[in-house]
């Protein structure tokens, strides 16, 4: 039996026995999309398949640097950081080719914690879609920079004068991907073996930046693959003595790293719902309402889409990132690119997302806003032709400029509360406010250089 053949608890038991494994790896994704987990003994794991197991709920109560949130209700010193129940997902089974062909299983929080578990939030949005007769398929595209550095060297250099995989811009370079073919081939093979196949991998424009397009799948499976891809790309690079970063914008000199999402919708029988040969650009009413909802709610849900301080460094004109909730047909200057053509290729590319977003949370926002558009028969703004950067947009399509402003918009959103629940909106908004407050404690080099002597 292979890992991809595991569909239920009995299959998982059979494969573990067949391989004679003494320990199995289990991972969950936290609020920021960072994978947390541990090795479990065979006996503990097999018993947990039936009943779940306790995982310290601090995973939902700290930031990317393991600093404890002081402003959330769900967990904290006031609750004593107890265990929360975690359910192992049998059909998430993956081989670990970088770890002597061990096995990895994903898990998700259940019970009270499910309301703020990123995977649980997305799963509930997908249920709403199915209730409306829609199946959502998505595929993630990621840009990421690779450096000939280690976790130790980047700290020694204080993140300055880093050596990228390539010395300068050379987009789609056949020279670079041939010279570095071993790195490319290692990543392609790893992703095949771990059931997160890459449809395309190439050099982007910027020193050492790559772009990977993951194969599309059902929305929940697609988010699993995206989250695993980010984690195991970093692992694969570090095992080669390199580092990959998915920061939204690591340098002011180069475009930011995107995390675009391609999305299509089928009805419950499998028929495409975005294509209508009798409509302009073959855009069906369902597709029109869907992207109109995404467009209208983008400013309101931006904290889920651009969830870090750094994400807002990317949203500036002229760097291949949208700055308003714009839409256009095959227009890469827009936040929403409508890809038209054949019945099965017709889709939406949601281009506002950066590589640093939590795949589960951003996808929940992308889908829910589209559902709202369909349910309310929303109508889009006029499509943008030419450069969206030169287009004037009404105020209600302007995006928040900071994470703090975006968090306030999300916290006040009744639509967000309807689709994601009050508990999630309160918790996630508070975590973004925390992120902003932590940032404001920092004195930057720019401030010291500007003010120390002169002011």
GROMACS .gro file of C-alpha atoms in nm, residues 14-447:
model
  434
   14UNK     CA    1  -0.243  -0.134   0.763
   15UNK     CA    2   0.025   0.089   0.610
   16UNK     CA    3   0.193   0.156   0.945
   17UNK     CA    4   0.206  -0.216   1.022
   18UNK     CA    5   0.327  -0.295   0.672
   19UNK     CA    6   0.618  -0.052   0.704
   20UNK     CA    7   0.704  -0.155   1.057
   21UNK     CA    8   0.721   0.206   1.177
   22UNK     CA    9   0.790   0.277   1.542
   23UNK     CA   10   0.700   0.647   1.520
   24UNK     CA   11   0.474   0.858   1.298
   25UNK     CA   12   0.480   1.232   1.243
   26UNK     CA   13   0.168   1.445   1.300
   27UNK     CA   14   0.134   1.815   1.213
   28UNK     CA   15  -0.120   2.096   1.253
   29UNK     CA   16  -0.115   2.447   1.107
   30UNK     CA   17  -0.143   2.746   1.338
   31UNK     CA   18  -0.306   3.086   1.286
   32UNK     CA   19  -0.018   3.209   1.069
   33UNK     CA   20  -0.001   2.891   0.861
   34UNK     CA   21   0.312   2.766   1.037
   35UNK     CA   22   0.327   2.389   1.074
   36UNK     CA   23   0.358   2.263   1.431
   37UNK     CA   24   0.380   1.896   1.520
   38UNK     CA   25   0.566   1.606   1.672
   39UNK     CA   26   0.663   1.241   1.643
   40UNK     CA   27   0.419   1.000   1.807
   41UNK     CA   28   0.488   0.641   1.902
   42UNK     CA   29   0.306   0.381   1.698
   43UNK     CA   30   0.091   0.279   1.995
   44UNK     CA   31  -0.004   0.637   2.082
   45UNK     CA   32  -0.076   0.722   1.720
   46UNK     CA   33  -0.297   0.418   1.656
   47UNK     CA   34  -0.506   0.486   1.965
   48UNK     CA   35  -0.533   0.854   1.865
   49UNK     CA   36  -0.672   0.761   1.524
   50UNK     CA   37  -0.993   0.657   1.697
   51UNK     CA   38  -1.023   0.915   1.974
   52UNK     CA   39  -0.798   1.204   1.879
   53UNK     CA   40  -0.538   1.334   2.121
   54UNK     CA   41  -0.462   1.639   2.332
   55UNK     CA   42  -0.243   1.913   2.184
   56UNK     CA   43  -0.152   2.219   2.390
   57UNK     CA   44  -0.378   2.499   2.273
   58UNK     CA   45  -0.092   2.749   2.294
   59UNK     CA   46  -0.053   2.668   1.923
   60UNK     CA   47  -0.360   2.888   1.871
   61UNK     CA   48  -0.241   3.143   2.125
   62UNK     CA   49   0.105   3.252   2.012
   63UNK     CA   50   0.263   3.427   1.716
   64UNK     CA   51   0.529   3.317   1.467
   65UNK     CA   52   0.802   3.381   1.726
   66UNK     CA   53   0.625   3.182   2.000
   67UNK     CA   54   0.533   3.507   2.179
   68UNK     CA   55   0.207   3.468   2.370
   69UNK     CA   56  -0.088   3.681   2.262
   70UNK     CA   57  -0.210   3.895   2.552
   71UNK     CA   58  -0.536   4.001   2.392
   72UNK     CA   59  -0.725   3.683   2.294
   73UNK     CA   60  -1.010   3.521   2.486
   74UNK     CA   61  -0.980   3.160   2.376
   75UNK     CA   62  -0.654   3.075   2.550
   76UNK     CA   63  -0.390   3.241   2.765
   77UNK     CA   64  -0.257   3.257   3.118
   78UNK     CA   65  -0.619   3.304   3.226
   79UNK     CA   66  -0.705   2.951   3.100
   80UNK     CA   67  -0.375   2.783   3.193
   81UNK     CA   68  -0.305   2.675   2.834
   82UNK     CA   69  -0.484   2.338   2.852
   83UNK     CA   70  -0.489   2.067   2.587
   84UNK     CA   71  -0.736   2.094   2.303
   85UNK     CA   72  -0.857   1.787   2.116
   86UNK     CA   73  -0.699   1.724   1.777
   87UNK     CA   74  -0.838   1.487   1.513
   88UNK     CA   75  -0.598   1.300   1.286
   89UNK     CA   76  -0.701   1.310   0.919
   90UNK     CA   77  -0.633   0.963   0.772
   91UNK     CA   78  -0.651   1.062   0.405
   92UNK     CA   79  -0.389   1.334   0.456
   93UNK     CA   80  -0.119   1.063   0.480
   94UNK     CA   81   0.208   1.153   0.309
   95UNK     CA   82   0.542   0.985   0.258
   96UNK     CA   83   0.843   1.164   0.406
   97UNK     CA   84   1.115   1.091   0.150
   98UNK     CA   85   1.355   1.325   0.332
   99UNK     CA   86   1.313   1.122   0.653
  100UNK     CA   87   1.377   0.760   0.558
  101UNK     CA   88   1.029   0.722   0.408
  102UNK     CA   89   0.847   0.778   0.733
  103UNK     CA   90   0.483   0.891   0.731
  104UNK     CA   91   0.320   1.225   0.799
  105UNK     CA   92  -0.045   1.285   0.885
  106UNK     CA   93  -0.218   1.621   0.915
  107UNK     CA   94  -0.452   1.694   1.201
  108UNK     CA   95  -0.702   1.964   1.290
  109UNK     CA   96  -0.854   2.100   1.610
  110UNK     CA   97  -1.206   1.993   1.702
  111UNK     CA   98  -1.448   2.085   1.978
  112UNK     CA   99  -1.434   2.443   2.102
  113UNK     CA  100  -1.103   2.507   1.922
  114UNK     CA  101  -1.252   2.420   1.584
  115UNK     CA  102  -1.406   2.768   1.565
  116UNK     CA  103  -1.060   2.922   1.529
  117UNK     CA  104  -0.875   2.634   1.365
  118UNK     CA  105  -0.776   2.761   1.015
  119UNK     CA  106  -0.852   2.429   0.849
  120UNK     CA  107  -1.184   2.405   1.029
  121UNK     CA  108  -1.283   2.756   0.920
  122UNK     CA  109  -1.212   2.671   0.555
  123UNK     CA  110  -1.395   2.339   0.583
  124UNK     CA  111  -1.707   2.517   0.710
  125UNK     CA  112  -1.697   2.768   0.423
  126UNK     CA  113  -1.673   2.478   0.177
  127UNK     CA  114  -1.982   2.326   0.339
  128UNK     CA  115  -2.167   2.651   0.272
  129UNK     CA  116  -2.061   2.631  -0.092
  130UNK     CA  117  -2.192   2.277  -0.124
  131UNK     CA  118  -2.520   2.383   0.032
  132UNK     CA  119  -2.547   2.630  -0.256
  133UNK     CA  120  -2.478   2.351  -0.505
  134UNK     CA  121  -2.116   2.445  -0.573
  135UNK     CA  122  -1.789   2.252  -0.568
  136UNK     CA  123  -1.482   2.472  -0.550
  137UNK     CA  124  -1.154   2.382  -0.716
  138UNK     CA  125  -0.838   2.587  -0.660
  139UNK     CA  126  -0.469   2.589  -0.737
  140UNK     CA  127  -0.203   2.796  -0.562
  141UNK     CA  128   0.089   2.975  -0.729
  142UNK     CA  129   0.384   3.075  -0.512
  143UNK     CA  130   0.683   3.296  -0.565
  144UNK     CA  131   0.972   3.250  -0.322
  145UNK     CA  132   1.333   3.363  -0.299
  146UNK     CA  133   1.612   3.111  -0.248
  147UNK     CA  134   1.945   3.203  -0.092
  148UNK     CA  135   2.277   3.028  -0.052
  149UNK     CA  136   2.250   3.086   0.321
  150UNK     CA  137   2.167   2.898   0.640
  151UNK     CA  138   1.956   2.989   0.945
  152UNK     CA  139   2.283   3.068   1.120
  153UNK     CA  140   2.439   3.278   0.843
  154UNK     CA  141   2.134   3.501   0.790
  155UNK     CA  142   2.141   3.590   1.160
  156UNK     CA  143   2.514   3.650   1.160
  157UNK     CA  144   2.465   3.884   0.863
  158UNK     CA  145   2.158   4.042   1.026
  159UNK     CA  146   1.968   3.970   0.702
  160UNK     CA  147   2.197   4.202   0.502
  161UNK     CA  148   2.419   4.123   0.202
  162UNK     CA  149   2.261   3.781   0.155
  163UNK     CA  150   2.375   3.568  -0.138
  164UNK     CA  151   2.080   3.471  -0.362
  165UNK     CA  152   2.065   3.152  -0.566
  166UNK     CA  153   2.104   3.365  -0.881
  167UNK     CA  154   2.307   3.688  -0.903
  168UNK     CA  155   2.058   3.906  -1.093
  169UNK     CA  156   1.721   3.921  -1.269
  170UNK     CA  157   1.673   3.658  -1.539
  171UNK     CA  158   1.304   3.565  -1.564
  172UNK     CA  159   1.218   3.227  -1.717
  173UNK     CA  160   1.591   3.160  -1.754
  174UNK     CA  161   1.680   2.824  -1.907
  175UNK     CA  162   2.042   2.888  -1.813
  176UNK     CA  163   1.967   2.931  -1.444
  177UNK     CA  164   1.730   2.637  -1.413
  178UNK     CA  165   1.983   2.420  -1.597
  179UNK     CA  166   2.281   2.525  -1.387
  180UNK     CA  167   2.073   2.476  -1.070
  181UNK     CA  168   1.890   2.175  -1.214
  182UNK     CA  169   1.963   1.955  -0.913
  183UNK     CA  170   1.778   2.195  -0.682
  184UNK     CA  171   1.488   2.218  -0.926
  185UNK     CA  172   1.472   1.842  -0.977
  186UNK     CA  173   1.494   1.771  -0.604
  187UNK     CA  174   1.197   1.998  -0.536
  188UNK     CA  175   0.991   1.861  -0.825
  189UNK     CA  176   1.053   1.503  -0.712
  190UNK     CA  177   0.981   1.579  -0.348
  191UNK     CA  178   0.648   1.740  -0.435
  192UNK     CA  179   0.548   1.442  -0.650
  193UNK     CA  180   0.637   1.201  -0.371
  194UNK     CA  181   0.443   1.404  -0.113
  195UNK     CA  182   0.129   1.438  -0.329
  196UNK     CA  183   0.154   1.812  -0.394
  197UNK     CA  184   0.261   1.801  -0.759
  198UNK     CA  185   0.395   2.109  -0.935
  199UNK     CA  186   0.253   2.195  -1.278
  200UNK     CA  187   0.519   2.453  -1.354
  201UNK     CA  188   0.843   2.570  -1.192
  202UNK     CA  189   1.056   2.849  -1.331
  203UNK     CA  190   1.289   3.138  -1.256
  204UNK     CA  191   1.097   3.459  -1.187
  205UNK     CA  192   1.229   3.811  -1.227
  206UNK     CA  193   1.462   3.885  -0.939
  207UNK     CA  194   1.786   3.733  -0.809
  208UNK     CA  195   1.714   3.384  -0.683
  209UNK     CA  196   1.335   3.399  -0.707
  210UNK     CA  197   1.137   3.096  -0.828
  211UNK     CA  198   0.770   3.051  -0.903
  212UNK     CA  199   0.584   2.723  -0.856
  213UNK     CA  200   0.231   2.652  -0.978
  214UNK     CA  201   0.072   2.368  -0.783
  215UNK     CA  202  -0.176   2.134  -0.950
  216UNK     CA  203  -0.540   2.224  -0.881
  217UNK     CA  204  -0.762   2.015  -0.657
  218UNK     CA  205  -1.073   2.038  -0.441
  219UNK     CA  206  -1.044   2.348  -0.223
  220UNK     CA  207  -0.961   2.177   0.107
  221UNK     CA  208  -0.706   1.939  -0.046
  222UNK     CA  209  -0.557   2.231  -0.239
  223UNK     CA  210  -0.504   2.430   0.082
  224UNK     CA  211  -0.341   2.125   0.245
  225UNK     CA  212  -0.103   2.099  -0.049
  226UNK     CA  213  -0.021   2.470  -0.042
  227UNK     CA  214   0.052   2.469   0.330
  228UNK     CA  215   0.268   2.157   0.297
  229UNK     CA  216   0.447   2.299  -0.006
  230UNK     CA  217   0.561   2.608   0.183
  231UNK     CA  218   0.681   2.400   0.478
  232UNK     CA  219   0.864   2.131   0.284
  233UNK     CA  220   1.017   2.370   0.032
  234UNK     CA  221   1.190   2.535   0.326
  235UNK     CA  222   1.295   2.197   0.463
  236UNK     CA  223   1.426   2.078   0.125
  237UNK     CA  224   1.626   2.397   0.074
  238UNK     CA  225   1.779   2.384   0.422
  239UNK     CA  226   1.885   2.025   0.366
  240UNK     CA  227   2.079   2.155   0.063
  241UNK     CA  228   2.242   2.433   0.266
  242UNK     CA  229   2.004   2.692   0.118
  243UNK     CA  230   1.710   2.892   0.248
  244UNK     CA  231   1.373   2.979   0.096
  245UNK     CA  232   1.162   3.269   0.212
  246UNK     CA  233   0.792   3.328   0.149
  247UNK     CA  234   0.796   3.680   0.296
  248UNK     CA  235   0.565   3.911   0.104
  249UNK     CA  236   0.853   4.152   0.034
  250UNK     CA  237   1.203   4.090   0.164
  251UNK     CA  238   1.375   4.373  -0.025
  252UNK     CA  239   1.264   4.721  -0.137
  253UNK     CA  240   1.452   4.667  -0.463
  254UNK     CA  241   1.246   4.379  -0.603
  255UNK     CA  242   0.880   4.289  -0.652
  256UNK     CA  243   0.713   4.107  -0.366
  257UNK     CA  244   0.637   3.737  -0.349
  258UNK     CA  245   0.284   3.654  -0.456
  259UNK     CA  246   0.056   3.372  -0.353
  260UNK     CA  247  -0.205   3.379  -0.628
  261UNK     CA  248  -0.507   3.149  -0.620
  262UNK     CA  249  -0.675   3.011  -0.934
  263UNK     CA  250  -1.040   2.921  -0.870
  264UNK     CA  251  -1.317   2.753  -1.064
  265UNK     CA  252  -1.662   2.628  -0.966
  266UNK     CA  253  -1.857   2.320  -1.068
  267UNK     CA  254  -2.206   2.213  -0.979
  268UNK     CA  255  -2.260   1.898  -0.775
  269UNK     CA  256  -2.275   1.689  -1.092
  270UNK     CA  257  -1.933   1.819  -1.200
  271UNK     CA  258  -2.044   2.060  -1.472
  272UNK     CA  259  -1.851   2.391  -1.496
  273UNK     CA  260  -2.047   2.692  -1.367
  274UNK     CA  261  -1.825   2.979  -1.484
  275UNK     CA  262  -1.867   2.934  -1.859
  276UNK     CA  263  -2.152   3.059  -2.078
  277UNK     CA  264  -2.085   3.078  -2.452
  278UNK     CA  265  -2.373   3.325  -2.493
  279UNK     CA  266  -2.227   3.586  -2.259
  280UNK     CA  267  -1.947   3.841  -2.320
  281UNK     CA  268  -1.606   3.677  -2.267
  282UNK     CA  269  -1.802   3.357  -2.190
  283UNK     CA  270  -1.848   3.484  -1.832
  284UNK     CA  271  -2.156   3.319  -1.685
  285UNK     CA  272  -2.389   3.494  -1.441
  286UNK     CA  273  -2.248   3.276  -1.163
  287UNK     CA  274  -1.891   3.381  -1.245
  288UNK     CA  275  -1.991   3.748  -1.268
  289UNK     CA  276  -2.165   3.747  -0.930
  290UNK     CA  277  -1.881   3.544  -0.777
  291UNK     CA  278  -1.601   3.781  -0.873
  292UNK     CA  279  -1.820   4.082  -0.795
  293UNK     CA  280  -1.851   3.954  -0.438
  294UNK     CA  281  -1.475   3.905  -0.420
  295UNK     CA  282  -1.421   4.257  -0.548
  296UNK     CA  283  -1.665   4.426  -0.313
  297UNK     CA  284  -1.550   4.240   0.000
  298UNK     CA  285  -1.175   4.252  -0.065
  299UNK     CA  286  -1.120   4.569   0.143
  300UNK     CA  287  -1.335   4.427   0.424
  301UNK     CA  288  -1.154   4.091   0.441
  302UNK     CA  289  -0.802   4.211   0.361
  303UNK     CA  290  -0.662   4.115   0.703
  304UNK     CA  291  -0.726   3.749   0.611
  305UNK     CA  292  -0.564   3.801   0.270
  306UNK     CA  293  -0.269   4.020   0.372
  307UNK     CA  294  -0.212   3.908   0.733
  308UNK     CA  295   0.135   4.047   0.814
  309UNK     CA  296   0.298   4.387   0.852
  310UNK     CA  297   0.524   4.297   0.562
  311UNK     CA  298   0.231   4.215   0.330
  312UNK     CA  299   0.148   4.585   0.301
  313UNK     CA  300   0.502   4.663   0.177
  314UNK     CA  301   0.409   4.466  -0.135
  315UNK     CA  302   0.086   4.649  -0.219
  316UNK     CA  303   0.241   4.946  -0.398
  317UNK     CA  304   0.207   5.060  -0.762
  318UNK     CA  305   0.440   4.930  -1.028
  319UNK     CA  306   0.561   4.613  -0.857
  320UNK     CA  307   0.317   4.360  -1.006
  321UNK     CA  308   0.088   4.378  -0.702
  322UNK     CA  309  -0.263   4.528  -0.711
  323UNK     CA  310  -0.343   4.836  -0.503
  324UNK     CA  311  -0.725   4.843  -0.532
  325UNK     CA  312  -1.003   4.587  -0.563
  326UNK     CA  313  -0.985   4.589  -0.942
  327UNK     CA  314  -1.086   4.329  -1.199
  328UNK     CA  315  -1.004   4.276  -1.565
  329UNK     CA  316  -0.996   4.013  -1.836
  330UNK     CA  317  -0.646   3.863  -1.858
  331UNK     CA  318  -0.509   4.177  -1.692
  332UNK     CA  319  -0.218   4.117  -1.454
  333UNK     CA  320  -0.231   4.469  -1.313
  334UNK     CA  321  -0.566   4.388  -1.149
  335UNK     CA  322  -0.642   4.227  -0.814
  336UNK     CA  323  -0.877   3.984  -0.989
  337UNK     CA  324  -0.774   3.848  -1.328
  338UNK     CA  325  -1.052   3.681  -1.525
  339UNK     CA  326  -0.911   3.399  -1.735
  340UNK     CA  327  -1.152   3.322  -2.016
  341UNK     CA  328  -1.151   3.064  -2.290
  342UNK     CA  329  -1.267   2.705  -2.297
  343UNK     CA  330  -1.537   2.562  -2.074
  344UNK     CA  331  -1.289   2.381  -1.852
  345UNK     CA  332  -1.022   2.655  -1.841
  346UNK     CA  333  -1.252   2.944  -1.744
  347UNK     CA  334  -1.149   3.062  -1.398
  348UNK     CA  335  -1.063   3.347  -1.164
  349UNK     CA  336  -0.707   3.430  -1.063
  350UNK     CA  337  -0.712   3.604  -0.725
  351UNK     CA  338  -0.389   3.806  -0.745
  352UNK     CA  339  -0.400   4.017  -0.430
  353UNK     CA  340  -0.267   3.738  -0.209
  354UNK     CA  341   0.098   3.726  -0.105
  355UNK     CA  342   0.310   3.420  -0.035
  356UNK     CA  343   0.295   3.486   0.341
  357UNK     CA  344  -0.080   3.429   0.378
  358UNK     CA  345  -0.214   3.124   0.561
  359UNK     CA  346  -0.351   2.908   0.274
  360UNK     CA  347  -0.656   2.799   0.474
  361UNK     CA  348  -0.752   3.146   0.589
  362UNK     CA  349  -0.696   3.330   0.262
  363UNK     CA  350  -0.888   3.063   0.074
  364UNK     CA  351  -1.176   3.087   0.321
  365UNK     CA  352  -1.193   3.462   0.245
  366UNK     CA  353  -1.165   3.412  -0.132
  367UNK     CA  354  -1.445   3.153  -0.142
  368UNK     CA  355  -1.678   3.317   0.111
  369UNK     CA  356  -1.668   3.653  -0.065
  370UNK     CA  357  -1.757   3.479  -0.391
  371UNK     CA  358  -2.044   3.295  -0.225
  372UNK     CA  359  -2.173   3.621  -0.083
  373UNK     CA  360  -2.166   3.765  -0.434
  374UNK     CA  361  -2.368   3.476  -0.574
  375UNK     CA  362  -2.619   3.477  -0.288
  376UNK     CA  363  -2.671   3.852  -0.322
  377UNK     CA  364  -2.647   3.868  -0.700
  378UNK     CA  365  -2.372   4.127  -0.671
  379UNK     CA  366  -2.271   4.320  -0.980
  380UNK     CA  367  -1.907   4.407  -1.048
  381UNK     CA  368  -1.751   4.742  -1.127
  382UNK     CA  369  -1.658   4.807  -1.493
  383UNK     CA  370  -1.369   4.589  -1.602
  384UNK     CA  371  -1.030   4.758  -1.622
  385UNK     CA  372  -0.858   4.783  -1.957
  386UNK     CA  373  -0.493   4.877  -1.965
  387UNK     CA  374  -0.297   4.953  -1.648
  388UNK     CA  375  -0.500   4.943  -1.328
  389UNK     CA  376  -0.232   5.163  -1.168
  390UNK     CA  377  -0.342   5.451  -1.392
  391UNK     CA  378  -0.713   5.397  -1.326
  392UNK     CA  379  -0.910   5.597  -1.069
  393UNK     CA  380  -1.125   5.385  -0.839
  394UNK     CA  381  -1.407   5.484  -0.602
  395UNK     CA  382  -1.318   5.501  -0.232
  396UNK     CA  383  -1.504   5.181  -0.147
  397UNK     CA  384  -1.263   4.982  -0.364
  398UNK     CA  385  -0.954   5.124  -0.194
  399UNK     CA  386  -0.766   4.874   0.020
  400UNK     CA  387  -0.661   4.943   0.380
  401UNK     CA  388  -0.304   5.072   0.395
  402UNK     CA  389  -0.198   4.896   0.715
  403UNK     CA  390  -0.261   4.572   0.897
  404UNK     CA  391  -0.419   4.763   1.188
  405UNK     CA  392  -0.674   4.929   0.959
  406UNK     CA  393  -0.747   4.596   0.790
  407UNK     CA  394  -0.803   4.429   1.127
  408UNK     CA  395  -1.052   4.698   1.226
  409UNK     CA  396  -1.243   4.650   0.900
  410UNK     CA  397  -1.256   4.274   0.957
  411UNK     CA  398  -1.365   4.308   1.319
  412UNK     CA  399  -1.659   4.529   1.218
  413UNK     CA  400  -1.765   4.308   0.925
  414UNK     CA  401  -2.101   4.142   0.974
  415UNK     CA  402  -2.046   3.946   0.654
  416UNK     CA  403  -1.722   3.800   0.795
  417UNK     CA  404  -1.904   3.705   1.114
  418UNK     CA  405  -2.176   3.533   0.912
  419UNK     CA  406  -1.933   3.319   0.710
  420UNK     CA  407  -1.654   3.259   0.962
  421UNK     CA  408  -1.826   3.298   1.298
  422UNK     CA  409  -1.791   3.557   1.574
  423UNK     CA  410  -1.530   3.353   1.760
  424UNK     CA  411  -1.293   3.335   1.465
  425UNK     CA  412  -1.335   3.701   1.367
  426UNK     CA  413  -1.269   3.819   1.723
  427UNK     CA  414  -0.969   3.588   1.766
  428UNK     CA  415  -0.807   3.650   1.430
  429UNK     CA  416  -0.858   4.027   1.446
  430UNK     CA  417  -0.698   4.032   1.790
  431UNK     CA  418  -0.395   3.839   1.660
  432UNK     CA  419  -0.349   4.092   1.380
  433UNK     CA  420  -0.376   4.380   1.629
  434UNK     CA  421  -0.108   4.206   1.835
  435UNK     CA  422   0.116   4.183   1.529
  436UNK     CA  423   0.078   4.556   1.469
  437UNK     CA  424   0.152   4.641   1.833
  438UNK     CA  425   0.464   4.423   1.831
  439UNK     CA  426   0.581   4.608   1.520
  440UNK     CA  427   0.529   4.948   1.683
  441UNK     CA  428   0.765   4.853   1.965
  442UNK     CA  429   1.051   4.825   1.715
  443UNK     CA  430   1.288   5.115   1.638
  444UNK     CA  431   1.398   5.078   1.277
  445UNK     CA  432   1.734   5.163   1.122
  446UNK     CA  433   1.551   5.419   0.909
  447UNK     CA  434   1.434   5.605   1.220
   0.00000   0.00000   0.00000
